[in-house]
Short mmCIF file of N, CA and C in Angstrom, two decimals:
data_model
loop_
_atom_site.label_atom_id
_atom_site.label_comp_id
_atom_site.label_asym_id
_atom_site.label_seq_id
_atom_site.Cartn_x
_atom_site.Cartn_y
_atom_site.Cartn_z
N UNK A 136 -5.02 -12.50 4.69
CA UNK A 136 -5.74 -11.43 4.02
C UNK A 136 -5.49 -10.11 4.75
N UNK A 137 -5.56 -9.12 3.88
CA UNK A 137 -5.13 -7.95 4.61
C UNK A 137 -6.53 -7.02 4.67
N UNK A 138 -7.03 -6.71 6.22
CA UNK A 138 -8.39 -5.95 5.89
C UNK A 138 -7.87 -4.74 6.83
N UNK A 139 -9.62 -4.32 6.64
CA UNK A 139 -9.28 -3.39 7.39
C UNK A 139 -8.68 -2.67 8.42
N UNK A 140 -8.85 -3.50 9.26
CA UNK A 140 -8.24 -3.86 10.94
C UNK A 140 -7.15 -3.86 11.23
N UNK A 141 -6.27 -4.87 10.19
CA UNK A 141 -4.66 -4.70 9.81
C UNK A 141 -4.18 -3.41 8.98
N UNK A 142 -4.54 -2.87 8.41
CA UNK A 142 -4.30 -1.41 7.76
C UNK A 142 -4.60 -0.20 8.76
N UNK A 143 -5.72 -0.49 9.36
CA UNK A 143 -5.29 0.46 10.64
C UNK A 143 -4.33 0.70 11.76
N UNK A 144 -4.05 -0.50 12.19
CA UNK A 144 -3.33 -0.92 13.19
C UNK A 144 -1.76 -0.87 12.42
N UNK A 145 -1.38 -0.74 11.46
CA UNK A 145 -0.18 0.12 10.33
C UNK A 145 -0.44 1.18 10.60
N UNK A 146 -1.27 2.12 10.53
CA UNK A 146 -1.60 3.30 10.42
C UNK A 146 -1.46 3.47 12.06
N UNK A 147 -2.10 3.32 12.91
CA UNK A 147 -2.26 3.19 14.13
C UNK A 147 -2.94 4.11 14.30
N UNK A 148 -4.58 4.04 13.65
CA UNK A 148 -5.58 4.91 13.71
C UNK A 148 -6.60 3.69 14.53
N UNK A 149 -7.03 4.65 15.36
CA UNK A 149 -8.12 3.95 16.62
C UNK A 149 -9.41 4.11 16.56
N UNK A 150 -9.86 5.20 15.72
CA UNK A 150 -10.80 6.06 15.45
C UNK A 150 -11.51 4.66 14.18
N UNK A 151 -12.63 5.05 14.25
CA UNK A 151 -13.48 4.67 12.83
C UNK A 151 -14.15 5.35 11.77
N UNK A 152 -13.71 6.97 12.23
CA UNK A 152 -14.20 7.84 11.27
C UNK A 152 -13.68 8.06 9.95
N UNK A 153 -12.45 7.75 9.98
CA UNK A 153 -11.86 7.51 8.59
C UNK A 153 -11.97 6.01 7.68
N UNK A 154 -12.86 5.12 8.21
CA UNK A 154 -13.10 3.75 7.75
C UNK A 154 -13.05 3.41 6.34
N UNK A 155 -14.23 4.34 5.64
CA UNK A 155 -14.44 3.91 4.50
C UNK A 155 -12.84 4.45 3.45
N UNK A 156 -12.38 5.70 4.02
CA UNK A 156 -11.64 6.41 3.37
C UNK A 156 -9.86 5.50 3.51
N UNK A 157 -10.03 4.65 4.46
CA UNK A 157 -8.77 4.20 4.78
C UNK A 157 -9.29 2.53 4.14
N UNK A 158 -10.17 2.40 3.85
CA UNK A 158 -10.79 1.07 3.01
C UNK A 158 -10.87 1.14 1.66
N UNK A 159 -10.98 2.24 1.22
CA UNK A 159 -10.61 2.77 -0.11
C UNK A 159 -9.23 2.85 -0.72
N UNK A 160 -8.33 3.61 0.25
CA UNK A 160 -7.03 3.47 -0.35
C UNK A 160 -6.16 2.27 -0.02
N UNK A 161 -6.77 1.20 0.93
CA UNK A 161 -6.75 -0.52 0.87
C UNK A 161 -7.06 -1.23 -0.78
N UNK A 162 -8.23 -0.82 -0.62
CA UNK A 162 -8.58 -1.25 -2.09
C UNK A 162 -7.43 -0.99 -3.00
N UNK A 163 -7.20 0.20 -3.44
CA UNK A 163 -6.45 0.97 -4.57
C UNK A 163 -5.04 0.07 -4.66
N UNK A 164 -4.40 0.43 -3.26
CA UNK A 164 -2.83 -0.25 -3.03
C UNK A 164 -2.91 -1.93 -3.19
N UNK A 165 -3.96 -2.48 -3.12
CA UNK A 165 -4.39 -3.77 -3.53
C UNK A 165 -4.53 -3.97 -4.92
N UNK A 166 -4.87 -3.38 -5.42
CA UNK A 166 -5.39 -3.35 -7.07
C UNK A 166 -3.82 -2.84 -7.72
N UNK A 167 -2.97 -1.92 -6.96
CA UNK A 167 -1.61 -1.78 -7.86
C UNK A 167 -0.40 -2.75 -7.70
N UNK A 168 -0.86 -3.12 -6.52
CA UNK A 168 0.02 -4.29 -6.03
C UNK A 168 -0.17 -5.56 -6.96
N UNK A 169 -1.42 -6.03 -7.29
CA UNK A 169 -1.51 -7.36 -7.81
C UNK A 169 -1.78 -6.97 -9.64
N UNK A 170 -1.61 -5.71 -9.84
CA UNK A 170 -1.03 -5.40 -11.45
C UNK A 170 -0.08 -5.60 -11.23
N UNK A 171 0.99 -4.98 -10.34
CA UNK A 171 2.49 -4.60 -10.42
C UNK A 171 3.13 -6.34 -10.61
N UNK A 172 2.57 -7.25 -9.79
CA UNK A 172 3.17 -8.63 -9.48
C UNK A 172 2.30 -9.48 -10.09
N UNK A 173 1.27 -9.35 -10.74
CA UNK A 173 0.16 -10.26 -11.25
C UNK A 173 -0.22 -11.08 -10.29
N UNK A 174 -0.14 -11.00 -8.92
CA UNK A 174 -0.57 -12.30 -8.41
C UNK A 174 -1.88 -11.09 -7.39
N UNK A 175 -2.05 -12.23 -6.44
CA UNK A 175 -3.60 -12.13 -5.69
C UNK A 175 -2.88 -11.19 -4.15
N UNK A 176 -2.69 -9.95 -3.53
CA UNK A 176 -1.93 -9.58 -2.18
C UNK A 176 -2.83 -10.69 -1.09
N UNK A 177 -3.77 -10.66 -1.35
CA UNK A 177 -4.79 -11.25 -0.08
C UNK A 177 -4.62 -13.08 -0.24
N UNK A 178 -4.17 -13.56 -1.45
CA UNK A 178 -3.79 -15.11 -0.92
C UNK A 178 -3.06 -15.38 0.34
N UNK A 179 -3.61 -16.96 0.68
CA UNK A 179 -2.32 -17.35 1.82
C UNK A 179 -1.36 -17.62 1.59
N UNK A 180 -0.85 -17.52 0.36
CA UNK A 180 0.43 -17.98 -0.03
C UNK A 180 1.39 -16.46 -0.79
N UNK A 181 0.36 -15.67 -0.11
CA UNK A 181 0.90 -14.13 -0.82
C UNK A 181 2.16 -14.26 -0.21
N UNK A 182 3.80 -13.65 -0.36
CA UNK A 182 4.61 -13.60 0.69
C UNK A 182 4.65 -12.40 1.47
N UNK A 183 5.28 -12.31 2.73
CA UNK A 183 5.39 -10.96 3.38
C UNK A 183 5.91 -9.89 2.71
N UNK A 184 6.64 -9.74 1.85
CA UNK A 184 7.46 -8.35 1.41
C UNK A 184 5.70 -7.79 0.83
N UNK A 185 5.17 -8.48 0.03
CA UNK A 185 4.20 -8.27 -0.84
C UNK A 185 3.00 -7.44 0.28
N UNK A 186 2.60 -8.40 0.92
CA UNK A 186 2.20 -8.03 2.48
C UNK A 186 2.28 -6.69 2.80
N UNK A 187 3.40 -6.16 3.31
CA UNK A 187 3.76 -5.26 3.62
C UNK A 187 3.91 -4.41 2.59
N UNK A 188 4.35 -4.55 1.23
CA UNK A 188 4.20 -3.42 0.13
C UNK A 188 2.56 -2.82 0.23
N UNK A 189 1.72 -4.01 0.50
CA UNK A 189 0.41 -3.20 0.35
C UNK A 189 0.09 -2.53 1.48
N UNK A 190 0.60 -2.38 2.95
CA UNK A 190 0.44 -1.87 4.01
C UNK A 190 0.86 -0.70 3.54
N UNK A 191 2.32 -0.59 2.99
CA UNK A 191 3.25 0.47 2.97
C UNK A 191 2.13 2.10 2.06
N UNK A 192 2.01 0.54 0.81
CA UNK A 192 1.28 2.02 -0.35
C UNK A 192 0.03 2.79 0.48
N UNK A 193 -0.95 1.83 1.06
CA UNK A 193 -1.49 2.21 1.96
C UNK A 193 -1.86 3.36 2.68
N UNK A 194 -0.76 3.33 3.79
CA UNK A 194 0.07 4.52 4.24
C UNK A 194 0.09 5.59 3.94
N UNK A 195 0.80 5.37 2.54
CA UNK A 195 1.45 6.61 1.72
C UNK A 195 -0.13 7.54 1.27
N UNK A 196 -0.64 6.62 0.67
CA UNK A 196 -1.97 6.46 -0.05
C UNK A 196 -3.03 8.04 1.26
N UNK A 197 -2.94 6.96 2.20
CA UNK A 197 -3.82 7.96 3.70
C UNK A 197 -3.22 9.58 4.06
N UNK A 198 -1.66 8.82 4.08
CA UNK A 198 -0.91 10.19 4.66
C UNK A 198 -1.37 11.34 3.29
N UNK A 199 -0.63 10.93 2.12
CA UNK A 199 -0.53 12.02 0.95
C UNK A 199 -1.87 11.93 0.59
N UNK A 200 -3.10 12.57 0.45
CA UNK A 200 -4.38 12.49 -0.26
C UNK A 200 -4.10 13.72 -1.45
N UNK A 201 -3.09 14.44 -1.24
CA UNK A 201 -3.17 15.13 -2.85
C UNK A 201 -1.40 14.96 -3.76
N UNK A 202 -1.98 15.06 -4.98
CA UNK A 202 -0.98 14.89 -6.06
C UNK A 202 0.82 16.05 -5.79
N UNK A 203 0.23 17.05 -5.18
CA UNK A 203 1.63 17.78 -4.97
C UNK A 203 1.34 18.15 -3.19
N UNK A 204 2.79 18.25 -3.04
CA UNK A 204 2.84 19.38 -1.56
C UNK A 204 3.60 20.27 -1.71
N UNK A 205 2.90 20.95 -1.03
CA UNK A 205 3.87 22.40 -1.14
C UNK A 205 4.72 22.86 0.22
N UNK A 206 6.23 22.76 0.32
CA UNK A 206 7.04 23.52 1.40
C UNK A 206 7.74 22.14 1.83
N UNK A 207 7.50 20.93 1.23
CA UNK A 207 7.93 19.87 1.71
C UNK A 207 8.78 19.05 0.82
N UNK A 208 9.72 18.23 0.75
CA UNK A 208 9.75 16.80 0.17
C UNK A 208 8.82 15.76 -0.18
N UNK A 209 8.25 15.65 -1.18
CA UNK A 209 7.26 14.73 -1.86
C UNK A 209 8.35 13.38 -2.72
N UNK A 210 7.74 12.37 -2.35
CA UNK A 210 8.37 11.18 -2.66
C UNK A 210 6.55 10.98 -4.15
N UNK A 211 7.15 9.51 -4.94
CA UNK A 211 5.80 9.31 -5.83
C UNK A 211 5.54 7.74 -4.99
N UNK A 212 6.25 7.03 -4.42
CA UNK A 212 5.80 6.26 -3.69
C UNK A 212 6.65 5.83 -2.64
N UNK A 213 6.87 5.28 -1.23
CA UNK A 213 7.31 5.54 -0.24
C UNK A 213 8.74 4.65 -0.42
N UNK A 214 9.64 5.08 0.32
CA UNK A 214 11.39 4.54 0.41
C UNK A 214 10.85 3.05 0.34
N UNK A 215 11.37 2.26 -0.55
CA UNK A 215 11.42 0.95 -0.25
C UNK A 215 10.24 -0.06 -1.04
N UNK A 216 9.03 0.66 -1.17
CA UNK A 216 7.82 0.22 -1.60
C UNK A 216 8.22 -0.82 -3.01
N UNK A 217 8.95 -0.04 -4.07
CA UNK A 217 9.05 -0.77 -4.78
C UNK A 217 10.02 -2.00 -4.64
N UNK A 218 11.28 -1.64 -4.08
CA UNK A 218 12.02 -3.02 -3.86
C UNK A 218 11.77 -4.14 -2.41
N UNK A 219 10.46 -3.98 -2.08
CA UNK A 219 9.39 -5.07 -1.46
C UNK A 219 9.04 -5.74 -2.62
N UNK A 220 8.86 -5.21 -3.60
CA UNK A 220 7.91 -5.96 -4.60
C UNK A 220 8.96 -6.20 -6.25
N UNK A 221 10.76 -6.07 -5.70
CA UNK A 221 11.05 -6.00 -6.63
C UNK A 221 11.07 -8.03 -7.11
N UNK A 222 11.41 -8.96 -6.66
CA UNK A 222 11.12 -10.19 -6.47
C UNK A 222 10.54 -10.54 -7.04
N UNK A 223 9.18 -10.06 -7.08
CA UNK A 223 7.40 -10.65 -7.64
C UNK A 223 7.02 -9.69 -8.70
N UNK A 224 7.76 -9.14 -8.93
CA UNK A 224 7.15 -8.60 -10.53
C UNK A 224 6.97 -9.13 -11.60
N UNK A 225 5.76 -8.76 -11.75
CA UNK A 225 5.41 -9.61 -13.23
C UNK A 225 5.71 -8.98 -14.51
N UNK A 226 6.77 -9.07 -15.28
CA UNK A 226 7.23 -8.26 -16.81
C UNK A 226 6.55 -8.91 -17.88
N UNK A 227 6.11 -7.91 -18.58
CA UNK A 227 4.93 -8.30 -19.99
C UNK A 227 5.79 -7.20 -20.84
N UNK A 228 5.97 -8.17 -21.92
CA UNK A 228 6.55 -7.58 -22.87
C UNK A 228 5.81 -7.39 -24.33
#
């Protein structure tokens, strides 16, 4: 299962002041992850790429908190994120 503790320690935030806010965008990258693949990220039988896709969005999720940046390179989700999860996609037609 991927909680809080492990999403920090990705992040490599030590602090607990961002808890709820870095538990939130856990949630979110959890909830797009197991649309994107139909399956459960937090089973024991989840595999690692999957694993790590939800660490990754995560991440992205904490670092970027708004829709544009300005003066920079903006990605819509991080190098790689999707082909972690290209394997386990679930296609509905």
């Amino acid at each position: 299962m991927i909680d809080l503790v492990a999403a920090k320690a990705h992040l490599n935030v030590t602090i607990d002041v961002d808890d709820a806010l870095i538990g939130d965008k856990l949630t979110a990258a959890k909830a797009f992850v197991a649309a994107y693949t139909a399956s459960d990220p937090d089973s024991d039988t989840s595999p690692a790429p999957v694993r790590e896709a939800v660490l990754q969005l995560t991440a992205h999720l904490y670092e970027n908190r708004e829709a544009s940046l300005i003066g920079i390179t903006a990605q819509h989700l991080p190098f790689g994120f999707l082909d972690l999860l290209t394997n386990y996609r679930a296609f509905a037609f």
